[in-house]
mmCIF file of N, CA, C and O in Angstrom:
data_model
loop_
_atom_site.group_PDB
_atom_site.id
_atom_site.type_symbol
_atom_site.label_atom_id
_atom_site.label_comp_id
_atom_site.label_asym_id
_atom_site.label_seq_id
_atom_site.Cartn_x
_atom_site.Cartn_y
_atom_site.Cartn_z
ATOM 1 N N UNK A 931 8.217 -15.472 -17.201
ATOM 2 C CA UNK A 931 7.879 -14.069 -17.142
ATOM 3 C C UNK A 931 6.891 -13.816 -16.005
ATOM 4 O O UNK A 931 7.477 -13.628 -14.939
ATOM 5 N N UNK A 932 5.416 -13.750 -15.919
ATOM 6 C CA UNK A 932 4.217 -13.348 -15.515
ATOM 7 C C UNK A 932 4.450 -14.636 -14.619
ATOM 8 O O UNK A 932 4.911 -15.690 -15.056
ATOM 9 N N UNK A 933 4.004 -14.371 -13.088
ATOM 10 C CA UNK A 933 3.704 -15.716 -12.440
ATOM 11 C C UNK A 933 2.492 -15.987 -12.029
ATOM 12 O O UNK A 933 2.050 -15.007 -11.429
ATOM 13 N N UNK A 934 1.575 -17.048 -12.074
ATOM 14 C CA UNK A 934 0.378 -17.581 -12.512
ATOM 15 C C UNK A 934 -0.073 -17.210 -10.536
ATOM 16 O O UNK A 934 0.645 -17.227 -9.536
ATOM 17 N N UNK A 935 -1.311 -16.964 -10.693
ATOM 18 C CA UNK A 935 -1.743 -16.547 -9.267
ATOM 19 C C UNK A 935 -2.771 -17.909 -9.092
ATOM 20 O O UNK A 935 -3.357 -18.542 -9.970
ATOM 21 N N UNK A 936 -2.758 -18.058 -7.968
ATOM 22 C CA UNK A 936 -3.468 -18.867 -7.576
ATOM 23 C C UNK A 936 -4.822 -18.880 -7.381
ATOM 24 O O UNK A 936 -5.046 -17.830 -6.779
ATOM 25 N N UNK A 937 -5.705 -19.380 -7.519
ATOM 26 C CA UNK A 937 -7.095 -19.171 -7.656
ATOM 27 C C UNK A 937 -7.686 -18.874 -6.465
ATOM 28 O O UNK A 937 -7.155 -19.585 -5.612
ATOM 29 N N UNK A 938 -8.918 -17.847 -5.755
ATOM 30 C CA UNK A 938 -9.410 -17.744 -4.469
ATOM 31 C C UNK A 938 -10.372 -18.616 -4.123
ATOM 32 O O UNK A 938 -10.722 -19.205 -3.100
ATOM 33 N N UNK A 939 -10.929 -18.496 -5.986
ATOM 34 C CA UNK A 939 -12.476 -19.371 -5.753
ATOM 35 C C UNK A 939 -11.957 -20.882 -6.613
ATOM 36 O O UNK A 939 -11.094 -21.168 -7.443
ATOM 37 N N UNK A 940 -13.252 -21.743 -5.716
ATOM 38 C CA UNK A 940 -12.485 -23.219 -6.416
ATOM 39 C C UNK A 940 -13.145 -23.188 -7.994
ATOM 40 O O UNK A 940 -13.913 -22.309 -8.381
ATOM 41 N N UNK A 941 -12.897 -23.798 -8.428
ATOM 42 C CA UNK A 941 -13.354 -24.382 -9.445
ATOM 43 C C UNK A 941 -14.749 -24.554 -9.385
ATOM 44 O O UNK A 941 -15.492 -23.959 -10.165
ATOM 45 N N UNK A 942 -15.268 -25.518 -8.298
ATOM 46 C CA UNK A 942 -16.393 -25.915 -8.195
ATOM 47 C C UNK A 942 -17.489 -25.000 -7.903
ATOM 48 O O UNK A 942 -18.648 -25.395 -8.031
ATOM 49 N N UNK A 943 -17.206 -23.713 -7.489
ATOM 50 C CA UNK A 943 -17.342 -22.422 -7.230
ATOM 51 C C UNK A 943 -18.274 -21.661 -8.555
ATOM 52 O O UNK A 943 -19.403 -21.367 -8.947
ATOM 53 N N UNK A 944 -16.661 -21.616 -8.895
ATOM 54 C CA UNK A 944 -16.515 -20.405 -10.307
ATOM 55 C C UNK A 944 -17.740 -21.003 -11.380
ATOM 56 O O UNK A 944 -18.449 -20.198 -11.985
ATOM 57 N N UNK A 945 -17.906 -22.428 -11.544
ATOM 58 C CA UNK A 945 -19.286 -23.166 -12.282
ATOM 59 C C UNK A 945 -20.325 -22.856 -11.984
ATOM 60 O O UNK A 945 -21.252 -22.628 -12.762
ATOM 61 N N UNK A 946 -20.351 -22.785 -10.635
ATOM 62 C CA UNK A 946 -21.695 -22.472 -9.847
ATOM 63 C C UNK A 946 -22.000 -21.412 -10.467
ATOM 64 O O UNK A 946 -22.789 -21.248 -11.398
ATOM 65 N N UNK A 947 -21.214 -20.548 -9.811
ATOM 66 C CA UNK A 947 -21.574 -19.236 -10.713
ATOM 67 C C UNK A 947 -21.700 -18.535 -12.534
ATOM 68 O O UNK A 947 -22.434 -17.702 -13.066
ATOM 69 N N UNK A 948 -20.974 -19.090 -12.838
ATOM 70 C CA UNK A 948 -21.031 -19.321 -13.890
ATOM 71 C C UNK A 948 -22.676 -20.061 -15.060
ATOM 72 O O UNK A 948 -23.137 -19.905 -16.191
ATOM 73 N N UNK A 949 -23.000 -20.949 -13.648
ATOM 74 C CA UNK A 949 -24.148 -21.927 -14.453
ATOM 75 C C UNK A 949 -25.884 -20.208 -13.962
ATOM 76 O O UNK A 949 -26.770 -19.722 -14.664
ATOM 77 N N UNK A 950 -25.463 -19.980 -12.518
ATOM 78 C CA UNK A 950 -25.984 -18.805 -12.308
ATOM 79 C C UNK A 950 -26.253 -17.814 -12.736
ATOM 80 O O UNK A 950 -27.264 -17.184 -12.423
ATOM 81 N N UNK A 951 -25.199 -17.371 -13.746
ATOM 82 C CA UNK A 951 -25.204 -15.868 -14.280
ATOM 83 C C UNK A 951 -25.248 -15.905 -15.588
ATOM 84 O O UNK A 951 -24.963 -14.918 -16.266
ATOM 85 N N UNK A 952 -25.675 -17.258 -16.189
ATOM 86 C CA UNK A 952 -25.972 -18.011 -17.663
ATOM 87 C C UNK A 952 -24.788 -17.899 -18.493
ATOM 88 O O UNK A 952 -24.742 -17.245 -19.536
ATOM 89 N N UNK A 953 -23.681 -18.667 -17.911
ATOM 90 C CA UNK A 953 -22.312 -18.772 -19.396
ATOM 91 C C UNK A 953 -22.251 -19.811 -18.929
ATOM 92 O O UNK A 953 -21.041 -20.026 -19.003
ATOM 93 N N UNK A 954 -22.779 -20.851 -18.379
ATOM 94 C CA UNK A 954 -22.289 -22.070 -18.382
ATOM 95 C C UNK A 954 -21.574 -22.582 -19.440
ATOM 96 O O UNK A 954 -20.371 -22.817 -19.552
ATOM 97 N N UNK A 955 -22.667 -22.744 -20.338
ATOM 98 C CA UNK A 955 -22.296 -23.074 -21.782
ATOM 99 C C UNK A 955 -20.969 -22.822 -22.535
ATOM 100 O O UNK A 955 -20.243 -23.688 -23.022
ATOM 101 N N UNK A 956 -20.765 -21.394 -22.545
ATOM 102 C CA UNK A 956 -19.518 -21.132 -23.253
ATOM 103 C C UNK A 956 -18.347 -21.306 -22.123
ATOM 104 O O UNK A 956 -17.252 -20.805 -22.376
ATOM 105 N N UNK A 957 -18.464 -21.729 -21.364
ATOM 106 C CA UNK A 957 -17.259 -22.172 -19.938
ATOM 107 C C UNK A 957 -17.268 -23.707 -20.774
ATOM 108 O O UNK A 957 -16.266 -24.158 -21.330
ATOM 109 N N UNK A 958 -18.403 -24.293 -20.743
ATOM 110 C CA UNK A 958 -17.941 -25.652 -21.420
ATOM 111 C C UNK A 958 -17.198 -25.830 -22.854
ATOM 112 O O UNK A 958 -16.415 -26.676 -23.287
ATOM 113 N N UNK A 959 -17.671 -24.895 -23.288
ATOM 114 C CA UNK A 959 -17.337 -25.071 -25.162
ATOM 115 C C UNK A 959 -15.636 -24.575 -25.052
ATOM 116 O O UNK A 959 -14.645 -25.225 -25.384
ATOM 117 N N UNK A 960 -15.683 -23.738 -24.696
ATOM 118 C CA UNK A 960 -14.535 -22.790 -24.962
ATOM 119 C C UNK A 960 -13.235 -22.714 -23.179
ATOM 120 O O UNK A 960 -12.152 -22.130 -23.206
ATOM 121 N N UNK A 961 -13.495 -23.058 -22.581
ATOM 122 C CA UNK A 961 -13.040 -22.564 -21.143
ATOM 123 C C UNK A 961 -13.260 -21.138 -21.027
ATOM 124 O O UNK A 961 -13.856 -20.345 -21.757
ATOM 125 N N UNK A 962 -12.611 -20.998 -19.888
ATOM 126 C CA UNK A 962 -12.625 -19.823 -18.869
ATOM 127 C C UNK A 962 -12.193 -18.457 -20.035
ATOM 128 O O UNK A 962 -12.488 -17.271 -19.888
ATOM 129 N N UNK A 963 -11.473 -19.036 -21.100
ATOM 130 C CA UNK A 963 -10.953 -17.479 -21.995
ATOM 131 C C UNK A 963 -11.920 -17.511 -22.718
ATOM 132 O O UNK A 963 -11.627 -16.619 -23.514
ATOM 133 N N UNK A 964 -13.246 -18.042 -23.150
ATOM 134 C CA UNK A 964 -13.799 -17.611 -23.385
ATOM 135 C C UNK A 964 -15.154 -16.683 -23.384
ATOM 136 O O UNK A 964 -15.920 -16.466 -24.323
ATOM 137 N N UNK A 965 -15.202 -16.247 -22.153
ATOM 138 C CA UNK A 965 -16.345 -15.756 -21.721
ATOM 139 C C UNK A 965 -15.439 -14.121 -21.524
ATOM 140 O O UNK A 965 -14.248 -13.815 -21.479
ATOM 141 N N UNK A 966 -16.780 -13.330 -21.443
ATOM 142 C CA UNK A 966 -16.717 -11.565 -21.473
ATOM 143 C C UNK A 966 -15.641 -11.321 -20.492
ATOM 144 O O UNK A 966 -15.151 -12.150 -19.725
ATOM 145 N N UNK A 967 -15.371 -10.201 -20.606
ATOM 146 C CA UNK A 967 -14.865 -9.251 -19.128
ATOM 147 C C UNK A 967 -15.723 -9.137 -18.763
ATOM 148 O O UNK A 967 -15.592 -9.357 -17.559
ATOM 149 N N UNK A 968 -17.105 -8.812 -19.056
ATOM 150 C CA UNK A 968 -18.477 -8.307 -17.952
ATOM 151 C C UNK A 968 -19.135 -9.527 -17.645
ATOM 152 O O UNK A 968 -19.516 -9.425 -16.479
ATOM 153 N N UNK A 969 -19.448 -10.592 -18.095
ATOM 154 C CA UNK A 969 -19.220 -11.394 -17.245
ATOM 155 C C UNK A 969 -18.281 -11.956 -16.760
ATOM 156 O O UNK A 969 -18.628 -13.134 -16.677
ATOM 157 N N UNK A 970 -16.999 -11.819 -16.269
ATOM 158 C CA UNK A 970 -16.275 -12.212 -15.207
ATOM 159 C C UNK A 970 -16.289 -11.132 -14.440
ATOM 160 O O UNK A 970 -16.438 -11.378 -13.243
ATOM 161 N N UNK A 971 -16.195 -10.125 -14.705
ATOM 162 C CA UNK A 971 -16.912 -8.831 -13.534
ATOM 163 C C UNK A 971 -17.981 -9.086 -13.031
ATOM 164 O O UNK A 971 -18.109 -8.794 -11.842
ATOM 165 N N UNK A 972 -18.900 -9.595 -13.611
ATOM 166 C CA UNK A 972 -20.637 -9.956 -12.758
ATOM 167 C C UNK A 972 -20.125 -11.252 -11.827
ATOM 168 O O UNK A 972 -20.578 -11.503 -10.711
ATOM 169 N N UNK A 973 -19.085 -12.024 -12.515
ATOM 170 C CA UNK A 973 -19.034 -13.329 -11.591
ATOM 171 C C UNK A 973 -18.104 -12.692 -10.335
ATOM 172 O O UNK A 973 -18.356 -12.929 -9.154
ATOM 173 N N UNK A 974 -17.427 -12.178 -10.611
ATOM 174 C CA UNK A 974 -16.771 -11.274 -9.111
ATOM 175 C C UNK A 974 -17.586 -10.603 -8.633
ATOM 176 O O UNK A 974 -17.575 -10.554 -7.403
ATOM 177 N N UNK A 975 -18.463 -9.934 -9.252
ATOM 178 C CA UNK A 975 -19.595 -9.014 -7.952
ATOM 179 C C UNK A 975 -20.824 -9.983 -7.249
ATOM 180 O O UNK A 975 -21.428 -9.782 -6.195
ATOM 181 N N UNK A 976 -20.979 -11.215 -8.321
ATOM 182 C CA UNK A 976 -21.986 -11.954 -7.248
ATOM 183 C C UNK A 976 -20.950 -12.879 -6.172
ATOM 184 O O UNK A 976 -21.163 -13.151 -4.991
ATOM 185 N N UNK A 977 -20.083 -13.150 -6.802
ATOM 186 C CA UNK A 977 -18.928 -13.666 -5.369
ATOM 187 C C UNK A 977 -19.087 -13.009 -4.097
ATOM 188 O O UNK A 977 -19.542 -13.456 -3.044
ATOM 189 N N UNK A 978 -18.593 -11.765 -4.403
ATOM 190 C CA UNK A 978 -18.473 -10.747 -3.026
ATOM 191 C C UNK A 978 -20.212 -10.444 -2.451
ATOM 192 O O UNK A 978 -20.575 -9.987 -1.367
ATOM 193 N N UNK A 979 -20.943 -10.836 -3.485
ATOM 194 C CA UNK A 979 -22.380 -10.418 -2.698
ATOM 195 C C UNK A 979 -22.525 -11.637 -2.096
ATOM 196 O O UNK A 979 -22.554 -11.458 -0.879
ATOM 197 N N UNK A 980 -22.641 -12.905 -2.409
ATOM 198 C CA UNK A 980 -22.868 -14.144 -1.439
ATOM 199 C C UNK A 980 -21.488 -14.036 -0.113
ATOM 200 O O UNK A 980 -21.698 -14.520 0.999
ATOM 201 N N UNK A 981 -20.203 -13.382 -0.434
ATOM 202 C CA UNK A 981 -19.547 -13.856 0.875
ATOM 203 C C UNK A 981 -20.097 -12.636 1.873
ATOM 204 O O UNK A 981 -20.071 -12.697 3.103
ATOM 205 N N UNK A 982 -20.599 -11.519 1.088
ATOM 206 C CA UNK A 982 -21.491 -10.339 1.933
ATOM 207 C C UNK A 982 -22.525 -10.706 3.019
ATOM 208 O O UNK A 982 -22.596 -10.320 4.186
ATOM 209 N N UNK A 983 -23.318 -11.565 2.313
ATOM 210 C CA UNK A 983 -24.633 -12.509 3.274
ATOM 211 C C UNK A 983 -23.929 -13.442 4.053
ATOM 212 O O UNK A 983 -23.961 -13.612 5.272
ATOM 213 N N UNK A 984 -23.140 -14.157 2.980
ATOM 214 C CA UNK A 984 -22.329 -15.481 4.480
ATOM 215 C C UNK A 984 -21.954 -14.613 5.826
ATOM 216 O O UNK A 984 -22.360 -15.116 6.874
ATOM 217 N N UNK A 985 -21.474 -13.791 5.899
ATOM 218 C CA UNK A 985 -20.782 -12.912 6.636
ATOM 219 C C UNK A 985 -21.560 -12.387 7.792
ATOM 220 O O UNK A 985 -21.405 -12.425 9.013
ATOM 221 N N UNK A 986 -22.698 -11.742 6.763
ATOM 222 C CA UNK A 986 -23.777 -11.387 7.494
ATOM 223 C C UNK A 986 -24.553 -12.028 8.560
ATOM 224 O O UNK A 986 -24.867 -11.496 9.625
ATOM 225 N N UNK A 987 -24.892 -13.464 8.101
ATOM 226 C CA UNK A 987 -25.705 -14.373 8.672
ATOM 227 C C UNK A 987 -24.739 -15.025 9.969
ATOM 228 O O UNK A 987 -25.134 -15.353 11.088
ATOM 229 N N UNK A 988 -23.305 -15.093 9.394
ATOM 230 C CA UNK A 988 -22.768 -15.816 10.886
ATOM 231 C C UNK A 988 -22.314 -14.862 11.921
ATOM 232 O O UNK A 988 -21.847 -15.375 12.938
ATOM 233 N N UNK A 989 -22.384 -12.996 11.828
ATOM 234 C CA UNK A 989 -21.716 -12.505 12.334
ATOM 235 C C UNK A 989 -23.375 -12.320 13.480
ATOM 236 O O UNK A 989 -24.530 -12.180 13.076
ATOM 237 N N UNK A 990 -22.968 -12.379 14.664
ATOM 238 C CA UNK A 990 -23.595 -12.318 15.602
ATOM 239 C C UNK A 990 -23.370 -11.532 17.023
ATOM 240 O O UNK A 990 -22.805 -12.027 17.999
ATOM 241 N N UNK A 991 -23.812 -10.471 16.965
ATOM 242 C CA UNK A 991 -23.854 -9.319 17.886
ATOM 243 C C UNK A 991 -23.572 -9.692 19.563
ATOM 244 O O UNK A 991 -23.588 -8.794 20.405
#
Protein backbone atom coordinates (compact mmCIF):
# COMPACT_ATOMS: atom_id res chain seq x y z
CA UNK A 1 0.00 0.00 0.00
CA UNK A 2 1.81 3.25 1.66
CA UNK A 3 5.55 3.35 0.49
CA UNK A 4 8.01 3.81 3.37
CA UNK A 5 10.04 7.23 2.78
CA UNK A 6 13.33 7.35 3.40
CA UNK A 7 14.80 9.05 6.27
CA UNK A 8 16.59 12.82 5.81
CA UNK A 9 18.04 12.72 9.21
CA UNK A 10 20.35 9.74 10.24
CA UNK A 11 19.62 7.95 12.98
CA UNK A 12 22.55 9.11 14.76
CA UNK A 13 21.03 12.51 14.32
CA UNK A 14 17.43 11.99 15.31
CA UNK A 15 19.16 10.62 19.09
CA UNK A 16 21.03 13.56 19.29
CA UNK A 17 18.18 15.33 19.24
CA UNK A 18 16.10 13.45 20.83
CA UNK A 19 18.70 13.05 23.97
CA UNK A 20 18.49 17.23 23.53
CA UNK A 21 14.93 17.91 23.71
CA UNK A 22 14.64 15.21 26.76
CA UNK A 23 12.79 11.89 25.17
CA UNK A 24 15.72 10.07 25.04
CA UNK A 25 14.35 7.75 27.34
CA UNK A 26 11.08 6.90 25.84
CA UNK A 27 13.03 6.55 22.20
CA UNK A 28 14.81 3.79 24.20
CA UNK A 29 11.89 2.08 25.99
CA UNK A 30 9.40 2.25 23.37
CA UNK A 31 11.05 3.43 19.80
CA UNK A 32 10.37 6.20 17.62
CA UNK A 33 6.20 5.43 17.94
CA UNK A 34 6.46 6.20 21.00
CA UNK A 35 7.10 9.66 21.61
CA UNK A 36 4.44 12.88 21.08
CA UNK A 37 3.59 14.62 17.83
CA UNK A 38 4.94 17.78 19.70
CA UNK A 39 7.82 16.37 20.31
CA UNK A 40 8.58 15.20 16.91
CA UNK A 41 7.46 18.69 15.81
CA UNK A 42 10.07 20.28 18.34
CA UNK A 43 12.58 17.64 16.92
CA UNK A 44 11.84 19.04 13.32
CA UNK A 45 11.98 22.68 14.39
CA UNK A 46 15.34 22.26 16.23
CA UNK A 47 16.60 20.33 12.99
CA UNK A 48 15.82 23.23 10.71
CA UNK A 49 17.20 25.72 13.43
CA UNK A 50 20.76 24.00 13.60
CA UNK A 51 20.78 23.52 9.57
CA UNK A 52 19.66 27.52 9.84
CA UNK A 53 23.14 28.34 11.73
CA UNK A 54 25.14 25.62 9.69
CA UNK A 55 24.10 27.60 6.75
CA UNK A 56 24.63 30.68 8.25
CA UNK A 57 28.15 30.21 9.45
CA UNK A 58 29.46 28.69 6.05
CA UNK A 59 27.65 31.12 3.82
CA UNK A 60 30.20 33.82 3.17
CA UNK A 61 29.59 37.14 1.47
Amino acid sequence: MGRRRRSVMSEEFKYELAKDLGFYDTVQEEGWGGIKAKDAGNMVKRAIQLAEQAAAKSYRP
